[in-house]
Tab-separated table of C-alpha atoms and ligand atoms in Angstrom:
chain	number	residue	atom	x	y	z
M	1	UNK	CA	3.881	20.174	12.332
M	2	UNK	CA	4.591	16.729	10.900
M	3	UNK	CA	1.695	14.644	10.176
M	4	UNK	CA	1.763	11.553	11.500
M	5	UNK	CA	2.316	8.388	9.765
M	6	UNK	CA	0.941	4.583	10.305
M	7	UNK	CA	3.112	1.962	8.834
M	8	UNK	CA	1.439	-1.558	9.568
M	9	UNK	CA	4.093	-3.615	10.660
M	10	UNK	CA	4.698	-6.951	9.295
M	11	UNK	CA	5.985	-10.297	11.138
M	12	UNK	CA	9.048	-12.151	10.075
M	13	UNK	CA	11.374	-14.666	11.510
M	14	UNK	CA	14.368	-13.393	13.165
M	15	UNK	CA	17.139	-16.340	13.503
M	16	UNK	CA	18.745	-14.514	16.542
M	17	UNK	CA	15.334	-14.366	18.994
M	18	UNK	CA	16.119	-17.292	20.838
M	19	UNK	CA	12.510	-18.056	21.880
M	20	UNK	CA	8.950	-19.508	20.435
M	21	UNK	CA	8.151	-17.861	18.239
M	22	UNK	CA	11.146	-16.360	17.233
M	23	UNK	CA	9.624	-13.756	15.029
M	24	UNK	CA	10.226	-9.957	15.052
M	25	UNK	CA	7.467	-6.992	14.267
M	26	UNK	CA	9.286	-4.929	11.439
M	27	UNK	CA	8.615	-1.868	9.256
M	28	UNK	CA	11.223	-1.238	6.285
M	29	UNK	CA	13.919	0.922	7.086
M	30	UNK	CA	13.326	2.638	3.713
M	31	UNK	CA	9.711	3.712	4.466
M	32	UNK	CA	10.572	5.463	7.799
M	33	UNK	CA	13.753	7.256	5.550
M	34	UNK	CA	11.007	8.241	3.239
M	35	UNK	CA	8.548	9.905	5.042
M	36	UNK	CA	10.484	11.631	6.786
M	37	UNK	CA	12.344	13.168	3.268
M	38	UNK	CA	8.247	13.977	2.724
M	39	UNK	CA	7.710	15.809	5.902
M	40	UNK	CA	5.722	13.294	7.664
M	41	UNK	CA	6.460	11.029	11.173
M	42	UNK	CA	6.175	7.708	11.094
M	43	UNK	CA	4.813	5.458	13.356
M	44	UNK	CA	4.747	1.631	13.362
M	45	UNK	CA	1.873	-0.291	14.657
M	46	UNK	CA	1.723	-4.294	14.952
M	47	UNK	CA	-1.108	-6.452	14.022
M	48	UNK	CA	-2.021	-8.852	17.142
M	49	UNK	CA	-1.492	-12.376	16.808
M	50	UNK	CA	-5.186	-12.870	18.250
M	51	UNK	CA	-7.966	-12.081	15.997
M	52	UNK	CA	-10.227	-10.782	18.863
M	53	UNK	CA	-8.289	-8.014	19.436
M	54	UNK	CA	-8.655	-6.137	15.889
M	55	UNK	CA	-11.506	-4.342	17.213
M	56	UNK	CA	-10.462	-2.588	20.114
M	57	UNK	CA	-6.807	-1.977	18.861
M	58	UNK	CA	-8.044	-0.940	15.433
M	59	UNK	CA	-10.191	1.892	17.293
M	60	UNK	CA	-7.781	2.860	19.954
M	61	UNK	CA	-4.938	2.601	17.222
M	62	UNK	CA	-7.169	5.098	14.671
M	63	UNK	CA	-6.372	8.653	16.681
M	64	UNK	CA	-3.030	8.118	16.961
M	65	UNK	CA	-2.384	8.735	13.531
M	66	UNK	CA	-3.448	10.750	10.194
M	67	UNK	CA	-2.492	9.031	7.333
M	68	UNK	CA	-1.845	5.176	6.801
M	69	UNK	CA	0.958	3.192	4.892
M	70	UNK	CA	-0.085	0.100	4.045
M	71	UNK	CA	3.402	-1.831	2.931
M	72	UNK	CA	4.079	-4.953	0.528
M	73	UNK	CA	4.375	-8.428	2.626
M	74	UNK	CA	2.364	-12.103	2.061
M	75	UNK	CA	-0.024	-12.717	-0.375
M	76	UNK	CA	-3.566	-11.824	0.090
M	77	UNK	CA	-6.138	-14.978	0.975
M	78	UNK	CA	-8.048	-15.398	-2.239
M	79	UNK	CA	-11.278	-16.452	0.090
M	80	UNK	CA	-11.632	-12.896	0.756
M	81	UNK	CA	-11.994	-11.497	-2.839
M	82	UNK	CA	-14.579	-15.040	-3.785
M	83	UNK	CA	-11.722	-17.244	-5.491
M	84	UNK	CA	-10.164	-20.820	-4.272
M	85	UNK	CA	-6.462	-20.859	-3.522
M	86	UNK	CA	-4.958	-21.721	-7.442
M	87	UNK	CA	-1.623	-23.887	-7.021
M	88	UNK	CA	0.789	-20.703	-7.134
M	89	UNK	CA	-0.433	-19.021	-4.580
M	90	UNK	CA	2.395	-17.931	-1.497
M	91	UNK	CA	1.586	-18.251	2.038
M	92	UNK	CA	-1.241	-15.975	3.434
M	93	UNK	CA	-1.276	-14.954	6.583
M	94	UNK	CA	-5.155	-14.346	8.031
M	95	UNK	CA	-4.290	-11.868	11.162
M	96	UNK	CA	-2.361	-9.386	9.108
M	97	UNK	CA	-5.279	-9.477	6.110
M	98	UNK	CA	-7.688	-9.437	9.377
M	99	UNK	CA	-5.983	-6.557	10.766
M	100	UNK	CA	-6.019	-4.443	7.826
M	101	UNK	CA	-8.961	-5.005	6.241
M	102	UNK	CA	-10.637	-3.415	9.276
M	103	UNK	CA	-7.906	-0.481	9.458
M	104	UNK	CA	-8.703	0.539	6.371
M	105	UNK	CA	-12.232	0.646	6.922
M	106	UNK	CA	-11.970	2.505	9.569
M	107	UNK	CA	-9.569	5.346	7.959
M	108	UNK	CA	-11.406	5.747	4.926
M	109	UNK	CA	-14.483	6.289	7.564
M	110	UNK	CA	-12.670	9.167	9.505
M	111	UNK	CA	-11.605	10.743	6.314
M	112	UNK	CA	-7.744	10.196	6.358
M	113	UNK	CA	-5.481	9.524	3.428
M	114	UNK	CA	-4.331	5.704	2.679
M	115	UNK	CA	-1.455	4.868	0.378
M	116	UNK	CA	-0.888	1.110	-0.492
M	117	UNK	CA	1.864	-0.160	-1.849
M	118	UNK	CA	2.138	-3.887	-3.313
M	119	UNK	CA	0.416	-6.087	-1.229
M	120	UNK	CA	-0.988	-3.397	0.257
M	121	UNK	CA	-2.128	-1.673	-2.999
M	122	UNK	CA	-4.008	-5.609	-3.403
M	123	UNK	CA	-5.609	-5.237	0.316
M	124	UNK	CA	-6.829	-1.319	-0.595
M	125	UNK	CA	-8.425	-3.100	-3.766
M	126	UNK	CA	-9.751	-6.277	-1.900
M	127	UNK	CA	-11.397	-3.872	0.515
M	128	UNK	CA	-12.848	-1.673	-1.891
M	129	UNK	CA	-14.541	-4.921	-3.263
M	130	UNK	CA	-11.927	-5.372	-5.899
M	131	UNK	CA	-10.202	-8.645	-7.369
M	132	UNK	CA	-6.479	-9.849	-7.647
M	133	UNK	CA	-4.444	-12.272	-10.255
M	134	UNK	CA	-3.156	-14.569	-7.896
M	135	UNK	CA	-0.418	-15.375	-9.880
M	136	UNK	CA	0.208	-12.862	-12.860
M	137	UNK	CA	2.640	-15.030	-14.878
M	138	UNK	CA	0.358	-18.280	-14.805
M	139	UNK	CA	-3.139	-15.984	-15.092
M	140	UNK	CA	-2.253	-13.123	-17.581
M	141	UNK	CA	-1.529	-13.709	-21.328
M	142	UNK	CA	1.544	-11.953	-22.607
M	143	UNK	CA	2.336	-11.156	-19.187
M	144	UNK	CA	5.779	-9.075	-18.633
M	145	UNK	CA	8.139	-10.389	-15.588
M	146	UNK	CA	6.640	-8.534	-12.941
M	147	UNK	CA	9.186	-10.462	-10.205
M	148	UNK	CA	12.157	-8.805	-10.707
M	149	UNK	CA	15.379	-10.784	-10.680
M	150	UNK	CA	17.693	-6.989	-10.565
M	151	UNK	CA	17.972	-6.148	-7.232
M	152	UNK	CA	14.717	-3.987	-5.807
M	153	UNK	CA	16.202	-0.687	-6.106
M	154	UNK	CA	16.192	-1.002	-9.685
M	155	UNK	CA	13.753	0.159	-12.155
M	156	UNK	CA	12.858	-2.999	-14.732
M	157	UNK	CA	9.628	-2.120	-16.620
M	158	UNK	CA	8.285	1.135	-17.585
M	159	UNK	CA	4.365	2.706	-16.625
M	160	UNK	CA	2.178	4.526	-18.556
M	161	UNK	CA	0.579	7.345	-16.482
M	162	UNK	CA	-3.169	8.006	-17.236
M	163	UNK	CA	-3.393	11.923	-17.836
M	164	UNK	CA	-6.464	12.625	-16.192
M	165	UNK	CA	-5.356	10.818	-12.956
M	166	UNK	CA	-3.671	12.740	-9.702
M	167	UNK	CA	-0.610	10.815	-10.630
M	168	UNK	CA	-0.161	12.484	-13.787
M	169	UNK	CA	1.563	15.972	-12.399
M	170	UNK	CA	3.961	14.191	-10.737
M	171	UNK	CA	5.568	12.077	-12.925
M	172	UNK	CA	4.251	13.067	-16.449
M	173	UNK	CA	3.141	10.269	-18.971
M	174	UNK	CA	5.696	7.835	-18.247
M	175	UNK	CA	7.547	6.200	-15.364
M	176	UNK	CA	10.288	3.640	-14.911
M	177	UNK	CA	9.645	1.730	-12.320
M	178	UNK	CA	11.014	-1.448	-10.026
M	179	UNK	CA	8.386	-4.206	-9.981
M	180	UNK	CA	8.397	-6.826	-7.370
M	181	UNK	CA	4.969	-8.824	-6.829
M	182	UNK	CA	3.965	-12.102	-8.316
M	183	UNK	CA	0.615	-10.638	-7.837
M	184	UNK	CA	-1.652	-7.761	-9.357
M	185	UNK	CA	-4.963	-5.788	-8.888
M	186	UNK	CA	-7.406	-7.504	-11.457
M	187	UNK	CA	-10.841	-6.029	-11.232
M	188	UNK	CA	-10.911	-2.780	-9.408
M	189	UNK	CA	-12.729	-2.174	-6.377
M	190	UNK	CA	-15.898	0.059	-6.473
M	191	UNK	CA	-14.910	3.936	-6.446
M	192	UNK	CA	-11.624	3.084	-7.780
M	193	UNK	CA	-9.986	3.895	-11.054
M	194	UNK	CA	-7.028	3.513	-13.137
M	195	UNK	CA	-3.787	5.707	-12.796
M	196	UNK	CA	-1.174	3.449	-14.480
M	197	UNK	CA	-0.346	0.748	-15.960
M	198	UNK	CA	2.260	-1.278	-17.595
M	199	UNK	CA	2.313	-2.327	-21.243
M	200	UNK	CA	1.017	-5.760	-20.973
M	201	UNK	CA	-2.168	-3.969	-19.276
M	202	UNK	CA	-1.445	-4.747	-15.785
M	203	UNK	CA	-2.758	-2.174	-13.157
M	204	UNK	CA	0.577	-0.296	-11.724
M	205	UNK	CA	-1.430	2.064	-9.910
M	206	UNK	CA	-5.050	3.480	-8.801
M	207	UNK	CA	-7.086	5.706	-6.973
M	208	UNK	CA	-9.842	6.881	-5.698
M	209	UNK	CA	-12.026	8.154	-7.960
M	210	UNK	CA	-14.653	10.279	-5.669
M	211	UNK	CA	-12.307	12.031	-3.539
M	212	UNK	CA	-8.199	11.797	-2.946
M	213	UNK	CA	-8.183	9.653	0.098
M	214	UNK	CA	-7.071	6.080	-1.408
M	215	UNK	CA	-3.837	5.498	-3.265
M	216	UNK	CA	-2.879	1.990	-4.570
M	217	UNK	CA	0.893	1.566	-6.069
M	218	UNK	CA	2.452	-1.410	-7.395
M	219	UNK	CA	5.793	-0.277	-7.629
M	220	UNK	CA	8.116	1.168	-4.429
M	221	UNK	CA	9.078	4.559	-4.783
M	222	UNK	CA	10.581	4.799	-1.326
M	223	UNK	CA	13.899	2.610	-3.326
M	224	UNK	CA	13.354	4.488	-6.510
M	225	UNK	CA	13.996	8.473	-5.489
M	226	UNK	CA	17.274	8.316	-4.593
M	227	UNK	CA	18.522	8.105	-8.205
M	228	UNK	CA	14.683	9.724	-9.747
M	229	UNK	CA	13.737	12.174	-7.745
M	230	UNK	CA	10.271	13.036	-9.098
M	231	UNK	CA	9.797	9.358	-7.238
M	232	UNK	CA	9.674	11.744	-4.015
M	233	UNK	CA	6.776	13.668	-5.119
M	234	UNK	CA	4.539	10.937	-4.627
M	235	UNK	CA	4.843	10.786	-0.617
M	236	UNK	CA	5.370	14.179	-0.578
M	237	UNK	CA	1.631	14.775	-2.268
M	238	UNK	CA	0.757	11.770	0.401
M	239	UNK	CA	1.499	13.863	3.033
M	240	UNK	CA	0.141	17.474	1.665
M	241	UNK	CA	-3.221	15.662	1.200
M	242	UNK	CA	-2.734	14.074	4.767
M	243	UNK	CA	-1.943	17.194	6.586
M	244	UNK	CA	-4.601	19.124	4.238
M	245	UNK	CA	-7.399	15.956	5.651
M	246	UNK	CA	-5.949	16.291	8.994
M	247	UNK	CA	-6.852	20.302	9.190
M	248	UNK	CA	-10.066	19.615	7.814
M	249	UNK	CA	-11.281	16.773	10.389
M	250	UNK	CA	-9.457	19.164	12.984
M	251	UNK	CA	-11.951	21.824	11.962
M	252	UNK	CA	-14.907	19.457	11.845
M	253	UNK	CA	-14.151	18.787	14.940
M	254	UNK	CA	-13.934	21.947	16.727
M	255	UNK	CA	-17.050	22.930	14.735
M	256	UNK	CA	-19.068	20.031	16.548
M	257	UNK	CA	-17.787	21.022	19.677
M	258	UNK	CA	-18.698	24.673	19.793
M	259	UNK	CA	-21.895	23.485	18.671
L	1	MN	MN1	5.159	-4.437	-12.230
């Protein structure tokens, strides 16, 4: 059986809703492609536009599913990792942070896989306690160009995989990746560690480093297997952990209730 999938959807503006607002709840078409090449289902669930909410949807959202996506989107609000707003900071947008802060709270707590990707590598980190460049090309000496101009399903910079990391069997020491963000994890969050990084030093990936529930990527593999498959293998050992998590909880479970 498929494991099932959370992809938080974002919020854009759609020119064609003819109503206020005229925005649309989206997920990537390339994600949903993605996991399902991986063996997984995905599911898409909104943020609400009223902050109240997050509590009760975040709980009544959290069985649903047994592994989360967290996708790329707006910058992060620098308030919430201690730092003012620096003048190159993009638009934030408070419900979505809001919204997933407390999601991923919640699915670390019942013990189910998270994989972040972009922005949603920076929210994993922010939660975890963790700090972000707001803007790498202003804030980081030497800095490579992390904003790709080559169109997204193009690798531009290589990665440097650490060995000891759970990265490291599926892609070997080195990776060449597509790199979109203007943004970057900067101090790791607590229980995190390294997995990759690019050769100006900038953290490309990380993970957990007291169990194998948290994945943070910078780069988008769901545009990158197509033409490098070993890409694949890193939702594909997303979703063996997730189904392997989802057995176990399953079991926890059933164990409490004979008891
Ligand atoms: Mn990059």
């Amino acid at each position: 059986m498929r494991p099932i999938i959370a992809i938080v959807a974002d919020v854009i503006e759609d020119p064609s809703v003819n109503t206020k607002p005229n925005t649309v709840d989206i997920s990537p078409t390339m994600f949903k492609d993605t996991l399902l090449a991986a063996g997984g289902l995905p599911i898409v669930v909104p943020y609400p536009s009223q902050l109240s909410l997050i509590p009760e949807m975040v709980q009544a959202y959290l069985p649903l599913f047994d592994g989360l996506i967290l996708p790329g989107g707006p910058d992060v609000d620098p308030t919430l990792y201690g730092e003012e707003p620096s003048q190159e900071i993009g638009p934030a947008n408070p419900p979505l942070d809001q919204f997933e802060l407390a999601l991923i709270r919640a699915t670390y707590a019942a013990n189910k896989p998270m994989f972040g990707l972009c922005r949603g590598s920076h929210i994993l980190n922010v939660a975890f306690g963790g700090t972000l460049y707001q803007d790498l090309a202003t804030q980081k000496k030497a800095a490579i160009r992390h904003l790709q101009r080559t169109s997204g399903e193009y690798p531009t910079h290589h990665v440097s995989i650490v060995p000891q990391s759970r990265l490291h069997p599926l892609l070997g020491d080195r990776a060449y990746v597509n790199s979109r963000h203007h943004q970057a994890t900067r101090r790791l969050g607590n229980g995190l560690r390294l997995a990759a990084q690019a050769n100006d030093g900038t953290i490309e990936a990380f993970e957990s480093s007291e169990n194998d529930l948290v994945l943070g990527l910078q780069w988008h593999p769901e545009n990158l297997w197509q033409e490098d498959p070993p890409q694949l293998r890193i939702y594909a050992d997303f979703i063996d952990r997730v189904s392997a998590h989802r057995q176990a909880n399953l079991t926890a479970s059933l164990g409490a209730t004979v008891l």
